[in-house]
CSV table of C-alpha atoms in Angstrom, one decimal:
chain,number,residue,atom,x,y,z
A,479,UNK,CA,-57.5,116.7,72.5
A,480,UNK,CA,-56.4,115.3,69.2
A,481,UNK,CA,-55.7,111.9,70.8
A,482,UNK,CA,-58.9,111.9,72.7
A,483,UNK,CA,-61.1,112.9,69.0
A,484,UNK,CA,-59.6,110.8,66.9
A,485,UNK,CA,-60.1,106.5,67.3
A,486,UNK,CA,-57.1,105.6,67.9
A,487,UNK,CA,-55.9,101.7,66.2
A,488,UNK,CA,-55.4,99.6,68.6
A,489,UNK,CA,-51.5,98.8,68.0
A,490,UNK,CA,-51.4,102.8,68.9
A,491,UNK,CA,-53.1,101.7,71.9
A,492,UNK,CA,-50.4,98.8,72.4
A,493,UNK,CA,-47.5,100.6,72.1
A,494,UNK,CA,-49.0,103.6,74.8
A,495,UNK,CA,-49.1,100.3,77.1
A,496,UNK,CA,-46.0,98.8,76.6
A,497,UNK,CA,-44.6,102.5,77.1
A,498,UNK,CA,-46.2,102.7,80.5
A,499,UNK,CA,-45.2,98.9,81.5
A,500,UNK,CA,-41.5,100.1,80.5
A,501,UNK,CA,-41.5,103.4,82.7
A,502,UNK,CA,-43.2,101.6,85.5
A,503,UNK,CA,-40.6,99.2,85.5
A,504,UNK,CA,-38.0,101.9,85.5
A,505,UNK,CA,-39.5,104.2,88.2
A,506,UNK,CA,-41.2,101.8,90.5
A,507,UNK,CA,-43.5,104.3,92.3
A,508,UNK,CA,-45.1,105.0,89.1
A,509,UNK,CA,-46.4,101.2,89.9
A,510,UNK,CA,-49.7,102.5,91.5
A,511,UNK,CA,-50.5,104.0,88.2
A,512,UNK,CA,-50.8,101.2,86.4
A,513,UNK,CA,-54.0,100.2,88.2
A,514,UNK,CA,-55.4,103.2,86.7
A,515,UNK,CA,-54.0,103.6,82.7
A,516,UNK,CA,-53.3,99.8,81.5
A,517,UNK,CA,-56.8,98.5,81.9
A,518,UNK,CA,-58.3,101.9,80.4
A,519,UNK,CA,-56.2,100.8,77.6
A,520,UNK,CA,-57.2,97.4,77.3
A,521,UNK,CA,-60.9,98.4,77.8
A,522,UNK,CA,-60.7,100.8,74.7
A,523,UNK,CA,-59.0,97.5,73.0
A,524,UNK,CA,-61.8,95.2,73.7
A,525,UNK,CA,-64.5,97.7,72.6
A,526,UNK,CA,-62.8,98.3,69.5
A,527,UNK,CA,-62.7,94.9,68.8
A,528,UNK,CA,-58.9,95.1,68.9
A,529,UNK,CA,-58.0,91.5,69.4
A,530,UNK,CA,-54.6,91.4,68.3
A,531,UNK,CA,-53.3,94.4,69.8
A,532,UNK,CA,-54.9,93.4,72.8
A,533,UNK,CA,-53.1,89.8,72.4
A,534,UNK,CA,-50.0,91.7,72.1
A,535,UNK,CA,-49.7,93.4,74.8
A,536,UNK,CA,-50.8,90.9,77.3
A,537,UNK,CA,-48.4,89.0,75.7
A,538,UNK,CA,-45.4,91.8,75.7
A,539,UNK,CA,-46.7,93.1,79.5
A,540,UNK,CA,-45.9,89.7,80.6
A,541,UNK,CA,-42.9,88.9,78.9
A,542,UNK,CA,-41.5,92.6,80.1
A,543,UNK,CA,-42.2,92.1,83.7
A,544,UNK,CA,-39.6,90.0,84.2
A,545,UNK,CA,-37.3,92.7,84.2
A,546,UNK,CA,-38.5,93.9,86.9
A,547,UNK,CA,-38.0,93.2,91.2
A,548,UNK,CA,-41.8,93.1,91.4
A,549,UNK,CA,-42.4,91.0,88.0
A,550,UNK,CA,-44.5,88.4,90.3
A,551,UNK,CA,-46.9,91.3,91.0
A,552,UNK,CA,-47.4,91.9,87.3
A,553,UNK,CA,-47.7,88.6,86.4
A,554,UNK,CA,-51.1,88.8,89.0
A,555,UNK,CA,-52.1,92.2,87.7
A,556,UNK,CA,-52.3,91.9,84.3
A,557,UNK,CA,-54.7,89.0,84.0
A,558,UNK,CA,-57.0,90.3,86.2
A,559,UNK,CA,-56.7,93.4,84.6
A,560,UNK,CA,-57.1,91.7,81.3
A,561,UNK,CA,-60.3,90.4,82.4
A,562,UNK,CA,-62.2,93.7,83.8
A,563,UNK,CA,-61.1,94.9,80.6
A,564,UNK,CA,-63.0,92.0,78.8
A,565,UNK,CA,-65.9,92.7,80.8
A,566,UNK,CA,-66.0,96.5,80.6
A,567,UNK,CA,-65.1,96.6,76.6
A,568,UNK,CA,-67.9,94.4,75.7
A,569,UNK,CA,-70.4,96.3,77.9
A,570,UNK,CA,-69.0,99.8,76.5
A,571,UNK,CA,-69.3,97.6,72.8
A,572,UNK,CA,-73.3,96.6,73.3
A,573,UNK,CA,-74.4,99.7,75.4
A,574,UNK,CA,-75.0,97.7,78.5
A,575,UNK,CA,-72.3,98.9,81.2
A,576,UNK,CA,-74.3,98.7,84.6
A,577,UNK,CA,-74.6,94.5,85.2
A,578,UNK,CA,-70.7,94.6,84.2
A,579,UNK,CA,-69.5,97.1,86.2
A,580,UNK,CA,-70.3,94.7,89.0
A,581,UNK,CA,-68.5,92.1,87.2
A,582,UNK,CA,-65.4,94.5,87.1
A,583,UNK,CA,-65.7,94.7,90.2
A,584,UNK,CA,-65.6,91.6,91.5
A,585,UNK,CA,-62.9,90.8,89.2
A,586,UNK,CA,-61.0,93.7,91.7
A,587,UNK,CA,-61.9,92.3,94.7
A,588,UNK,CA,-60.4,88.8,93.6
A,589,UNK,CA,-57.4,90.6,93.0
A,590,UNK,CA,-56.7,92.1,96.4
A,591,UNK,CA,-57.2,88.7,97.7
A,592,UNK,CA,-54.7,87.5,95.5
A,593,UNK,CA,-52.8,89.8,96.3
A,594,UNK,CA,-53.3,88.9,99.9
A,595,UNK,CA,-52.6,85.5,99.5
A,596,UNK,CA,-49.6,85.8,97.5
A,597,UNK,CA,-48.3,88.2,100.1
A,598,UNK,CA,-48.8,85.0,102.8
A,599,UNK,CA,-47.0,82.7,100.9
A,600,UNK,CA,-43.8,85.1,100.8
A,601,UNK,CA,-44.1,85.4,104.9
A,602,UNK,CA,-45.5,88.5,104.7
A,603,UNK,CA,-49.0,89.3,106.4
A,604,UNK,CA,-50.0,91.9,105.0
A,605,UNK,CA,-53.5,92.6,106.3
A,606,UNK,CA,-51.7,92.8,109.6
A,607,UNK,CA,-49.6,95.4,108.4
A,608,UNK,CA,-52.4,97.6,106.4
A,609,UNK,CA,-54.3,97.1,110.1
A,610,UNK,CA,-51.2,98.6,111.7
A,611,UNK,CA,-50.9,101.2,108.9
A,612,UNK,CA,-54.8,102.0,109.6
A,613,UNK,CA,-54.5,101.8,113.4
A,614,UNK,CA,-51.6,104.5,113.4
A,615,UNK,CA,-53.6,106.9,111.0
A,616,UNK,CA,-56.6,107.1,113.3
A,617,UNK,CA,-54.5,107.7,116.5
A,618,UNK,CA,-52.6,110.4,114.0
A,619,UNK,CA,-55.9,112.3,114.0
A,620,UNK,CA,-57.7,114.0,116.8
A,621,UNK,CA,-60.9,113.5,115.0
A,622,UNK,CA,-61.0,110.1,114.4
A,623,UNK,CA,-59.8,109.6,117.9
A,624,UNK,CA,-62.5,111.6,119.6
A,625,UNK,CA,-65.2,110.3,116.9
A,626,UNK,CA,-63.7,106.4,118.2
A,627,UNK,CA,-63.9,107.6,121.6
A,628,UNK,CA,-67.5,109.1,121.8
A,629,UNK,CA,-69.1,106.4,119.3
A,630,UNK,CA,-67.4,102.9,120.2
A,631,UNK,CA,-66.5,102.7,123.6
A,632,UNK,CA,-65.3,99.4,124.9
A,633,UNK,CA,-64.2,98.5,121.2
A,634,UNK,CA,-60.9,97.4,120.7
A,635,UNK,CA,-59.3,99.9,117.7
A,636,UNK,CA,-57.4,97.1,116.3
A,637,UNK,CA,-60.1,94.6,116.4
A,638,UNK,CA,-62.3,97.5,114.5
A,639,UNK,CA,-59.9,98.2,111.8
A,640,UNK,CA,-59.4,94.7,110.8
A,641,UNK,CA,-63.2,94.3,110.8
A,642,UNK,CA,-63.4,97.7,108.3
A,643,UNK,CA,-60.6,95.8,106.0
A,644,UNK,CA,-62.6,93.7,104.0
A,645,UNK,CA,-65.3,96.4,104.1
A,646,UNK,CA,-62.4,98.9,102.2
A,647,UNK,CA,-61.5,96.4,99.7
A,648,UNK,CA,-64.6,96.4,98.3
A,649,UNK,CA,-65.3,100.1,98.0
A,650,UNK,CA,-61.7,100.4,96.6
A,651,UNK,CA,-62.6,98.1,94.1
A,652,UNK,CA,-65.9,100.1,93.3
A,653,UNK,CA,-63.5,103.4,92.8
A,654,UNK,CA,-61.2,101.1,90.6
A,655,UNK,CA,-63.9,99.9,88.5
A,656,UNK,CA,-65.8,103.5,88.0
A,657,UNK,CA,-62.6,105.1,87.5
A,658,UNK,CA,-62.7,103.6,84.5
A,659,UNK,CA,-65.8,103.9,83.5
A,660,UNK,CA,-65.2,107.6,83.6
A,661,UNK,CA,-62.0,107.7,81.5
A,662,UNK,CA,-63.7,105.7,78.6
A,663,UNK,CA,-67.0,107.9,79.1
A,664,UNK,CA,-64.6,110.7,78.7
A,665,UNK,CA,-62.7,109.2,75.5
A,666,UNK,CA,-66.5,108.4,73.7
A,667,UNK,CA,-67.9,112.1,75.0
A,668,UNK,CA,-65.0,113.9,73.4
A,669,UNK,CA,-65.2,111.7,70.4
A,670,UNK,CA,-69.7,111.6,70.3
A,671,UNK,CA,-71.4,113.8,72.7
A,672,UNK,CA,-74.6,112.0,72.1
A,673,UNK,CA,-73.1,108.9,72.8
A,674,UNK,CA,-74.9,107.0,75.8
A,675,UNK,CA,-74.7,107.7,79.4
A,676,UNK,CA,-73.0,105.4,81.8
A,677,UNK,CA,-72.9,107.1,85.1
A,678,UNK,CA,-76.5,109.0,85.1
A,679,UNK,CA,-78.0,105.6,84.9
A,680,UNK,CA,-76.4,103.6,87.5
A,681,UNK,CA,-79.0,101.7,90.0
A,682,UNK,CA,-78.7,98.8,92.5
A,683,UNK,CA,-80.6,96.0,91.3
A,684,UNK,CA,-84.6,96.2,92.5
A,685,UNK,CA,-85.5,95.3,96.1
A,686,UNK,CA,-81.6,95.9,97.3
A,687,UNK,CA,-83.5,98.2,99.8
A,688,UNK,CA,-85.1,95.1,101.3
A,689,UNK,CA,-82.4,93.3,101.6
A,690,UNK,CA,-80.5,96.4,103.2
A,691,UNK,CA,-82.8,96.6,105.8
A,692,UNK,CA,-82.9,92.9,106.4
A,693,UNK,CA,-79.0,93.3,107.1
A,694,UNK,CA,-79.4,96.8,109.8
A,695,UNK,CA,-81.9,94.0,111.5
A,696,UNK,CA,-79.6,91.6,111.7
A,697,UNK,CA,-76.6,94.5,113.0
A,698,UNK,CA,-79.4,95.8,115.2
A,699,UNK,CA,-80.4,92.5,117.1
A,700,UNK,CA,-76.5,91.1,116.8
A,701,UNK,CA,-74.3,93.7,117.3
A,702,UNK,CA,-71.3,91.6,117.7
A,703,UNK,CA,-68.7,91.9,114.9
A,704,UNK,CA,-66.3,89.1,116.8
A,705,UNK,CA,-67.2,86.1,114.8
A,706,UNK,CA,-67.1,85.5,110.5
A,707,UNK,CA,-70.9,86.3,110.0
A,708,UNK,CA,-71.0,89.2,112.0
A,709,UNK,CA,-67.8,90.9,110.1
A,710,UNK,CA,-69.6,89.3,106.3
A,711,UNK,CA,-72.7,91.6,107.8
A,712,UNK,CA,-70.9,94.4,108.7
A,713,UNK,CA,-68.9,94.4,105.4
A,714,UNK,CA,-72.2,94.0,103.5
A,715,UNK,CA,-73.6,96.6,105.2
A,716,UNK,CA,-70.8,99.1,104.5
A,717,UNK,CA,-70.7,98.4,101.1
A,718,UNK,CA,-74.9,98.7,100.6
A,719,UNK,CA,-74.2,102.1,101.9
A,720,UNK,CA,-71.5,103.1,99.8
A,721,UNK,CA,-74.1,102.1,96.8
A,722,UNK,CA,-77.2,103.5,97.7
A,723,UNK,CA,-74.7,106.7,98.5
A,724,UNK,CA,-73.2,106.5,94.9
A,725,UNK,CA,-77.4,105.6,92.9
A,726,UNK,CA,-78.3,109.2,94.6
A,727,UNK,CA,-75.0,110.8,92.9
A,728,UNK,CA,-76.3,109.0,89.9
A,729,UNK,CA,-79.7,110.5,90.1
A,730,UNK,CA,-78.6,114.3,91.1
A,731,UNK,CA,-76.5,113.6,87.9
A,732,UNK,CA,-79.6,112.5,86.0
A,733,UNK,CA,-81.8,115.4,86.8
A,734,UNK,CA,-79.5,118.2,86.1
A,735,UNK,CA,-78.1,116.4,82.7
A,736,UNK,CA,-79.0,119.1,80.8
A,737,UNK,CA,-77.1,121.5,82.7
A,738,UNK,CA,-74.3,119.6,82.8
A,739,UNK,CA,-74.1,119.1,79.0
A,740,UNK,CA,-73.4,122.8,78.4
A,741,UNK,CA,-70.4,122.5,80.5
A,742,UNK,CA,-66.9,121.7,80.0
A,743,UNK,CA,-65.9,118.4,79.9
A,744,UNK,CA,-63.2,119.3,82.7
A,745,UNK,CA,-65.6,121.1,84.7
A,746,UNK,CA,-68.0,118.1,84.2
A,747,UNK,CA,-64.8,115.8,85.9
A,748,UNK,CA,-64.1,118.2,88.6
A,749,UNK,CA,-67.7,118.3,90.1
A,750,UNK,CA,-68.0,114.9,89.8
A,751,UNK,CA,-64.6,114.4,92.0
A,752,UNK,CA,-66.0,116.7,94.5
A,753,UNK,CA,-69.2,114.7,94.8
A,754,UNK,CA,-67.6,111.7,95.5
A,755,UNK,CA,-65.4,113.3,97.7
A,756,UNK,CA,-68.6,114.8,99.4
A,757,UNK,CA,-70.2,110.9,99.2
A,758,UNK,CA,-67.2,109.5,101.6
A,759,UNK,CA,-67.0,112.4,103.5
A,760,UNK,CA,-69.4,114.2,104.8
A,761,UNK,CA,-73.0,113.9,103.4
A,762,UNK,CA,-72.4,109.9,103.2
A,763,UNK,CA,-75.8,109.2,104.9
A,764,UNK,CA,-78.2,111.9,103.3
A,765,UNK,CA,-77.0,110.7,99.9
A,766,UNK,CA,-77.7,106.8,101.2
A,767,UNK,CA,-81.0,107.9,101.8
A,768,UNK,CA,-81.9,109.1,98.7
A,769,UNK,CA,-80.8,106.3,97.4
A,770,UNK,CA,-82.9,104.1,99.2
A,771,UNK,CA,-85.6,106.2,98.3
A,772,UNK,CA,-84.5,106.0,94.6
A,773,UNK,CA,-84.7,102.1,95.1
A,774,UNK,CA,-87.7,101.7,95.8
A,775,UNK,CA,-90.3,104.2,94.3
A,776,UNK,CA,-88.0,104.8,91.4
A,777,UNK,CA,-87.9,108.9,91.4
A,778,UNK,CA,-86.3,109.0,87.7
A,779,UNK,CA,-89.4,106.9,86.5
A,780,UNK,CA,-91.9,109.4,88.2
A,781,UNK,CA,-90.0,112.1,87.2
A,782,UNK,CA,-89.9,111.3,83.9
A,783,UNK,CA,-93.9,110.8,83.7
A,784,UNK,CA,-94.3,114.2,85.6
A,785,UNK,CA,-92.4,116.0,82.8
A,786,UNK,CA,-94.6,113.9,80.0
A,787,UNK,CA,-98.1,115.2,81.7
């Protein structure tokens, strides 16, 4: 709890990272981590106004990667990395963390892409092989199989899956991106409690609903997902829903505030977990809908003027 209260300089912050580049190097299945801890650290940097530690260890990440089998993979992580930091520390810096958390996020989904492509060049295909991967997990379960079964007859699995693939990169790159929103909220709560809200406050931009039903028209009258716009309208789709899903956490998390101040802060992590857990799960569409709802008669607005009268 000491680290988390006290500001930390940012060559502290430097040598944490290159301590986690080193041990990631050394214990390669640590690698995954790193998508999670080295732009939290870079983020805290760029808030700070850190510039030279962050310099550093950009510079020092890079130079230490190649030491290591995967040092090509590093060498595409860390600048992307470098640059959702950049986007997310200045937003932490002037208050304003909703427009760049889709920034962050499309800095993520131009990684995996990279990462795709980079994967190409070496021979390796490896959106055939995560389709495979994917393809195998369904037939694993009896659930998915009956739920494929009962609600997509005369749909080829494979052809499915690899429609869903871009569809998973992008929601993956939403849980990236809000992952780390959520370990700097932590780091400012501990250090402020009255510092300002991120999460509670998170809305899609006005008149998405519109544009979400223009898209189920277009599903509805074209069903077919075999050609490129009907896969980019499927993936919208998806993704719209994922949102809308995430703006009615936001708001359940907005009304009871209060509540959730008095709290522990661990207990305050754990029930948010579970709700996103709950949001790609089980209660995916109720939540959508209240977030459509939330969209377009703005229930935190009303609210708000409710409690006033």
């Amino acid at each position: 709890m000491f680290f988390i209260k006290t500001k930390m300089t940012g060559w502290g912050l430097s040598i944490v990272y290159m301590v986690i580049v080193i041990v990631s190097i050394m214990i390669p299945n640590l690698i995954p981590l790193l998508l999670i801890l080295l732009p939290a650290l870079l983020i805290m940097m760029v808030k700070n106004q850190q510039w030279r530690p962050w310099i550093l260890s950009l510079s020092l990440g890079m130079l230490l990667a190649l030491f290591s089998a995967n040092w090509l993979l590093y060498w595409i992580f860390i600048p992307f990395s470098a640059i959702e930091g950049w986007f997310l520390g200045q937003g932490f810096a002037r208050k304003e963390v909703g427009y760049q958390i889709v920034n962050a996020t499309l800095v993520w989904v131009a990684f995996f892409v990279a990462l795709v492509l980079l994967f190409n060049a070496s021979g390796l295909n490896l959106l055939s092989q995560l389709t495979t991967q994917m393809v195998k997990e369904i037939q694993s379960s009896s659930f998915l199989m009956a739920l494929n079964q009962s609600g997509i007859q005369g749909i080829d699995l494979t052809t499915l899956v690899a429609t869903m693939i871009p569809s998973v990169i992008i929601v993956c790159s939403i849980l990236i991106t809000l992952t780390h929103v959520v370990i700097l909220r932590i780091f400012e709560t501990a250090r402020d409690p009255q510092s300002f809200p991120v999460l509670r406050h998170f809305k899609m931009p006005k008149r998405s609903a519109f544009l979400y039903g223009l898209v189920l028209l277009i599903m509805v009258f074209s069903p077919s997902n075999s050609d490129f716009i009907g896969q980019a309208v499927s993936t919208v789709f998806m993704v719209m829903t994922f949102l809308f899903a995430l703006q009615a956490m936001s708001l359940l998390w907005w009304l009871f505030k209060e509540k959730m101040r008095q709290l522990p802060l661990a207990l305050q992590i754990i029930i948010g977990l579970a709700g996103t857990f709950l949001i790609i799960t089980i209660l995916l569409e109720i939540f959508m809908i209240i977030g459509i709802i939330d969209n377009i008669i703005d229930l935190r607005k009303r609210l708000s003027k409710s409690k006033e009268e």
